[in-house]
PDB file of C-alpha atoms in Angstrom:
ATOM      1  CA  MET O 655       0.000   0.000   0.000  1.00 52.00           C
ATOM      2  CA  THR O 656       1.428   3.365  -1.049  1.00 52.00           C
ATOM      3  CA  ALA O 657       1.205   6.240   1.380  1.00 58.00           C
ATOM      4  CA  THR O 658      -0.198   9.542   0.156  1.00 56.00           C
ATOM      5  CA  PRO O 659       2.540  12.134   0.327  1.00 55.00           C
ATOM      6  CA  THR O 660       1.913  14.832   2.877  1.00 58.00           C
ATOM      7  CA  PRO O 661       2.093  18.335   1.523  1.00 55.00           C
ATOM      8  CA  SER O 662       5.015  20.419   2.632  1.00 56.00           C
ATOM      9  CA  PRO O 663       4.079  23.135   5.143  1.00 57.00           C
ATOM     10  CA  GLN O 664       5.338  25.698   2.593  1.00 62.00           C
ATOM     11  CA  ALA O 665       3.151  24.323  -0.246  1.00 57.00           C
ATOM     12  CA  PRO O 666       0.178  26.555  -1.012  1.00 56.00           C
ATOM     13  CA  PRO O 667      -3.277  24.999  -0.633  1.00 61.00           C
ATOM     14  CA  ASP O 668      -5.247  24.054  -3.735  1.00 62.00           C
ATOM     15  CA  GLY O 669      -7.001  27.067  -5.183  1.00 65.00           C
ATOM     16  CA  ASP O 670      -4.390  29.497  -3.847  1.00 83.00           C
ATOM     17  CA  TYR O 671      -4.571  32.416  -6.247  1.00 86.00           C
ATOM     18  CA  LEU O 672      -0.857  33.115  -5.898  1.00 89.00           C
ATOM     19  CA  ARG O 673       0.083  29.838  -7.591  1.00 91.00           C
ATOM     20  CA  LEU O 674       1.782  30.373 -10.956  1.00 92.00           C
ATOM     21  CA  GLU O 675      -0.692  28.152 -12.813  1.00 89.00           C
ATOM     22  CA  GLN O 676      -3.535  30.346 -11.504  1.00 90.00           C
ATOM     23  CA  GLN O 677      -2.139  33.481 -13.180  1.00 93.00           C
ATOM     24  CA  ILE O 678      -3.895  34.421 -16.437  1.00 93.00           C
ATOM     25  CA  CYS O 679      -1.086  36.892 -17.140  1.00 94.00           C
ATOM     26  CA  PHE O 680       1.416  34.024 -17.118  1.00 96.00           C
ATOM     27  CA  SER O 681      -0.700  31.952 -19.525  1.00 95.00           C
ATOM     28  CA  LEU O 682      -1.071  34.939 -21.864  1.00 96.00           C
ATOM     29  CA  ASN O 683       2.652  35.670 -21.696  1.00 96.00           C
ATOM     30  CA  ALA O 684       3.534  32.021 -22.392  1.00 96.00           C
ATOM     31  CA  ALA O 685       1.133  31.981 -25.375  1.00 96.00           C
ATOM     32  CA  SER O 686       2.621  35.252 -26.640  1.00 96.00           C
ATOM     33  CA  ARG O 687       6.139  33.839 -26.438  1.00 96.00           C
ATOM     34  CA  ALA O 688       5.021  30.671 -28.243  1.00 96.00           C
ATOM     35  CA  PHE O 689       3.410  32.802 -30.974  1.00 95.00           C
ATOM     36  CA  GLY O 690       6.659  34.753 -31.207  1.00 95.00           C
ATOM     37  CA  GLY O 691       8.569  31.572 -31.952  1.00 96.00           C
ATOM     38  CA  VAL O 692       6.192  30.562 -34.743  1.00 97.00           C
ATOM     39  CA  TYR O 693       6.132  34.083 -36.215  1.00 97.00           C
ATOM     40  CA  ARG O 694       9.935  34.294 -36.101  1.00 97.00           C
ATOM     41  CA  VAL O 695      10.171  31.241 -38.383  1.00 96.00           C
ATOM     42  CA  LEU O 696       7.389  32.371 -40.762  1.00 96.00           C
ATOM     43  CA  LEU O 697       8.548  35.985 -41.021  1.00 97.00           C
ATOM     44  CA  LYS O 698      12.177  35.098 -41.661  1.00 97.00           C
ATOM     45  CA  ASP O 699      11.307  34.454 -45.337  1.00 94.00           C
ATOM     46  CA  LEU O 700       9.765  37.935 -45.531  1.00 97.00           C
ATOM     47  CA  GLY O 701      12.780  39.578 -43.895  1.00 97.00           C
ATOM     48  CA  LEU O 702      10.600  40.993 -41.102  1.00 98.00           C
ATOM     49  CA  THR O 703      10.552  40.837 -37.341  1.00 97.00           C
ATOM     50  CA  TYR O 704       7.188  40.461 -35.615  1.00 96.00           C
ATOM     51  CA  PRO O 705       6.963  44.175 -34.649  1.00 96.00           C
ATOM     52  CA  GLN O 706       7.876  45.156 -38.235  1.00 97.00           C
ATOM     53  CA  TYR O 707       5.185  42.785 -39.515  1.00 98.00           C
ATOM     54  CA  LEU O 708       2.615  44.550 -37.315  1.00 97.00           C
ATOM     55  CA  VAL O 709       3.614  47.925 -38.792  1.00 98.00           C
ATOM     56  CA  MET O 710       3.266  46.500 -42.286  1.00 98.00           C
ATOM     57  CA  LEU O 711      -0.180  45.067 -41.433  1.00 98.00           C
ATOM     58  CA  VAL O 712      -1.360  48.540 -40.378  1.00 98.00           C
ATOM     59  CA  LEU O 713      -0.010  50.126 -43.561  1.00 98.00           C
ATOM     60  CA  TRP O 714      -1.407  47.392 -45.823  1.00 98.00           C
ATOM     61  CA  GLU O 715      -4.804  47.902 -44.201  1.00 98.00           C
ATOM     62  CA  HIS O 716      -4.915  51.698 -43.923  1.00 98.00           C
ATOM     63  CA  GLY O 717      -2.412  52.976 -46.477  1.00 96.00           C
ATOM     64  CA  GLU O 718      -0.432  56.160 -45.857  1.00 95.00           C
ATOM     65  CA  LEU O 719      -0.695  57.318 -42.225  1.00 95.00           C
ATOM     66  CA  PRO O 720       0.918  59.776 -39.840  1.00 94.00           C
ATOM     67  CA  VAL O 721       3.410  58.078 -37.518  1.00 94.00           C
ATOM     68  CA  LYS O 722       1.154  59.019 -34.598  1.00 94.00           C
ATOM     69  CA  LYS O 723      -1.777  57.046 -36.107  1.00 96.00           C
ATOM     70  CA  VAL O 724       0.423  53.999 -36.746  1.00 97.00           C
ATOM     71  CA  GLY O 725       1.425  54.154 -33.084  1.00 97.00           C
ATOM     72  CA  GLU O 726      -2.209  54.399 -31.989  1.00 97.00           C
ATOM     73  CA  HIS O 727      -3.160  51.333 -34.015  1.00 97.00           C
ATOM     74  CA  LEU O 728      -0.278  49.346 -32.526  1.00 97.00           C
ATOM     75  CA  ARG O 729      -0.458  50.825 -29.021  1.00 96.00           C
ATOM     76  CA  LEU O 730       3.186  51.924 -29.329  1.00 95.00           C
ATOM     77  CA  ASP O 731       4.830  55.207 -28.413  1.00 92.00           C
ATOM     78  CA  SER O 732       7.006  57.077 -30.891  1.00 87.00           C
ATOM     79  CA  GLY O 733      10.196  56.061 -29.053  1.00 91.00           C
ATOM     80  CA  THR O 734       9.447  52.417 -29.830  1.00 93.00           C
ATOM     81  CA  LEU O 735       7.931  52.995 -33.258  1.00 96.00           C
ATOM     82  CA  SER O 736      10.608  55.283 -34.743  1.00 94.00           C
ATOM     83  CA  PRO O 737      13.411  52.671 -34.767  1.00 96.00           C
ATOM     84  CA  LEU O 738      11.003  50.140 -36.339  1.00 96.00           C
ATOM     85  CA  LEU O 739      10.105  52.592 -39.096  1.00 97.00           C
ATOM     86  CA  LYS O 740      13.759  53.464 -39.648  1.00 97.00           C
ATOM     87  CA  ARG O 741      14.645  49.790 -40.178  1.00 97.00           C
ATOM     88  CA  LEU O 742      11.678  49.308 -42.534  1.00 98.00           C
ATOM     89  CA  GLU O 743      12.793  52.400 -44.457  1.00 98.00           C
ATOM     90  CA  THR O 744      16.369  51.092 -44.681  1.00 98.00           C
ATOM     91  CA  ALA O 745      14.940  47.811 -46.025  1.00 97.00           C
ATOM     92  CA  GLY O 746      13.124  49.784 -48.729  1.00 98.00           C
ATOM     93  CA  LEU O 747       9.623  48.862 -47.546  1.00 98.00           C
ATOM     94  CA  VAL O 748       8.389  52.257 -46.327  1.00 98.00           C
ATOM     95  CA  ARG O 749       9.155  55.923 -46.826  1.00 97.00           C
ATOM     96  CA  ARG O 750       8.762  58.607 -44.163  1.00 95.00           C
ATOM     97  CA  GLU O 751       8.012  62.186 -45.174  1.00 93.00           C
ATOM     98  CA  ARG O 752       7.358  65.351 -43.214  1.00 88.00           C
ATOM     99  CA  SER O 753       3.946  66.812 -43.856  1.00 77.00           C
ATOM    100  CA  ALA O 754       4.007  69.967 -45.996  1.00 76.00           C
ATOM    101  CA  ARG O 755       1.115  71.346 -43.903  1.00 79.00           C
ATOM    102  CA  ASP O 756       2.565  70.524 -40.477  1.00 78.00           C
ATOM    103  CA  GLU O 757       6.341  70.108 -40.163  1.00 75.00           C
ATOM    104  CA  ARG O 758       5.865  68.285 -36.841  1.00 81.00           C
ATOM    105  CA  SER O 759       3.889  65.485 -38.505  1.00 85.00           C
ATOM    106  CA  VAL O 760       5.649  62.655 -40.305  1.00 91.00           C
ATOM    107  CA  ARG O 761       3.664  60.437 -42.667  1.00 94.00           C
ATOM    108  CA  VAL O 762       4.545  56.835 -43.496  1.00 96.00           C
ATOM    109  CA  HIS O 763       4.026  55.487 -47.029  1.00 96.00           C
ATOM    110  CA  LEU O 764       4.492  52.002 -48.406  1.00 98.00           C
ATOM    111  CA  THR O 765       7.021  51.756 -51.223  1.00 98.00           C
ATOM    112  CA  ASP O 766       6.338  49.568 -54.259  1.00 98.00           C
ATOM    113  CA  GLN O 767       8.491  46.909 -52.605  1.00 98.00           C
ATOM    114  CA  GLY O 768       6.470  47.199 -49.367  1.00 98.00           C
ATOM    115  CA  THR O 769       3.207  46.902 -51.286  1.00 98.00           C
ATOM    116  CA  ALA O 770       4.490  43.852 -53.193  1.00 98.00           C
ATOM    117  CA  LEU O 771       5.520  42.126 -49.942  1.00 98.00           C
ATOM    118  CA  ARG O 772       1.833  41.896 -49.007  1.00 98.00           C
ATOM    119  CA  GLU O 773       1.298  39.082 -51.535  1.00 97.00           C
ATOM    120  CA  ARG O 774       4.020  36.972 -49.929  1.00 96.00           C
ATOM    121  CA  ALA O 775       2.637  37.730 -46.454  1.00 97.00           C
ATOM    122  CA  LEU O 776      -0.811  36.312 -47.272  1.00 96.00           C
ATOM    123  CA  LEU O 777       0.301  32.828 -46.210  1.00 94.00           C
ATOM    124  CA  VAL O 778       1.329  33.935 -42.708  1.00 96.00           C
ATOM    125  CA  PRO O 779      -2.164  34.112 -41.111  1.00 94.00           C
ATOM    126  CA  ARG O 780      -3.108  30.720 -42.573  1.00 93.00           C
ATOM    127  CA  ARG O 781       0.040  29.125 -41.221  1.00 94.00           C
ATOM    128  CA  ILE O 782      -0.461  30.733 -37.816  1.00 94.00           C
ATOM    129  CA  ALA O 783      -4.064  29.470 -37.718  1.00 94.00           C
ATOM    130  CA  ALA O 784      -2.867  25.980 -38.618  1.00 95.00           C
ATOM    131  CA  ALA O 785      -0.199  26.110 -35.901  1.00 96.00           C
ATOM    132  CA  THR O 786      -2.826  26.818 -33.225  1.00 96.00           C
ATOM    133  CA  GLY O 787      -4.759  23.649 -33.968  1.00 95.00           C
ATOM    134  CA  PHE O 788      -7.960  25.704 -33.544  1.00 95.00           C
ATOM    135  CA  GLU O 789     -10.847  25.943 -35.951  1.00 94.00           C
ATOM    136  CA  LEU O 790     -11.431  29.410 -37.474  1.00 91.00           C
ATOM    137  CA  ASP O 791     -14.544  29.922 -35.301  1.00 94.00           C
ATOM    138  CA  GLU O 792     -12.500  29.152 -32.186  1.00 96.00           C
ATOM    139  CA  ILE O 793      -9.843  31.656 -33.251  1.00 95.00           C
ATOM    140  CA  ARG O 794     -12.493  34.359 -33.834  1.00 95.00           C
ATOM    141  CA  GLU O 795     -14.083  33.639 -30.447  1.00 97.00           C
ATOM    142  CA  LEU O 796     -10.710  33.751 -28.681  1.00 96.00           C
ATOM    143  CA  ARG O 797      -9.804  37.031 -30.388  1.00 95.00           C
ATOM    144  CA  THR O 798     -13.173  38.515 -29.376  1.00 97.00           C
ATOM    145  CA  ARG O 799     -12.633  37.469 -25.760  1.00 97.00           C
ATOM    146  CA  LEU O 800      -9.077  38.831 -25.763  1.00 96.00           C
ATOM    147  CA  ASP O 801     -10.303  42.154 -27.181  1.00 96.00           C
ATOM    148  CA  ARG O 802     -12.919  42.282 -24.416  1.00 97.00           C
ATOM    149  CA  LEU O 803     -10.236  41.448 -21.834  1.00 96.00           C
ATOM    150  CA  THR O 804      -7.981  44.205 -23.187  1.00 95.00           C
ATOM    151  CA  SER O 805     -10.796  46.763 -23.007  1.00 95.00           C
ATOM    152  CA  ALA O 806     -11.612  45.761 -19.434  1.00 94.00           C
ATOM    153  CA  LEU O 807      -7.963  45.993 -18.402  1.00 94.00           C
ATOM    154  CA  ASP O 808      -7.567  49.373 -20.122  1.00 92.00           C
ATOM    155  CA  ALA O 809     -10.572  50.643 -18.145  1.00 93.00           C
ATOM    156  CA  ALA O 810      -9.279  49.118 -14.901  1.00 92.00           C
ATOM    157  CA  ALA O 811      -5.871  50.765 -15.406  1.00 89.00           C
ATOM    158  CA  LEU O 812      -7.600  54.155 -15.369  1.00 88.00           C
ATOM    159  CA  GLU O 813      -9.338  53.486 -12.062  1.00 85.00           C
ATOM    160  CA  GLU O 814      -7.824  54.079  -8.673  1.00 72.00           C
ATOM    161  CA  PRO O 815      -7.245  50.768  -6.849  1.00 69.00           C
ATOM    162  CA  PRO O 816      -9.582  50.110  -3.881  1.00 66.00           C
ATOM    163  CA  GLY O 817      -8.226  51.251  -0.535  1.00 62.00           C
ATOM    164  CA  CYS O 818      -6.052  54.010  -2.016  1.00 59.00           C
ATOM    165  CA  GLU O 819      -8.186  56.975  -0.927  1.00 55.00           C
TER     166      GLU O 819
END
């Protein structure tokens, strides 16, 4: 007869919300890192990093935009976005130009090469979907829930935490 091991006095009880496996942020971070690994392989053929790919997605969808708008779409500040745009410009995929109307505003345009890259990128979402093992409806539902989660967290970040009066 095998004895049931006794839990260590330091082991947290079942349902303890401070256990790592209870943390949704950890699960989301692990999934994000796993996605990063898959994207790294798929985007290598396109010569893009994942953040550069996101910039290209915004430009393929919306066309020419001010840098500020690109940042808003991607939830990135200009300090993070500017080096990305510089590398994409060096690669010949985008062109940045100061606005003639407002010297403070810089607009981002796709080059012919950047526009042409879109055709090659069309396989990426299909391969990502296949890598998840999810059906398309499951992916849509998950994305909807994640968008709802993001909105709730954005709203919560604006609130003052309880007990901080």
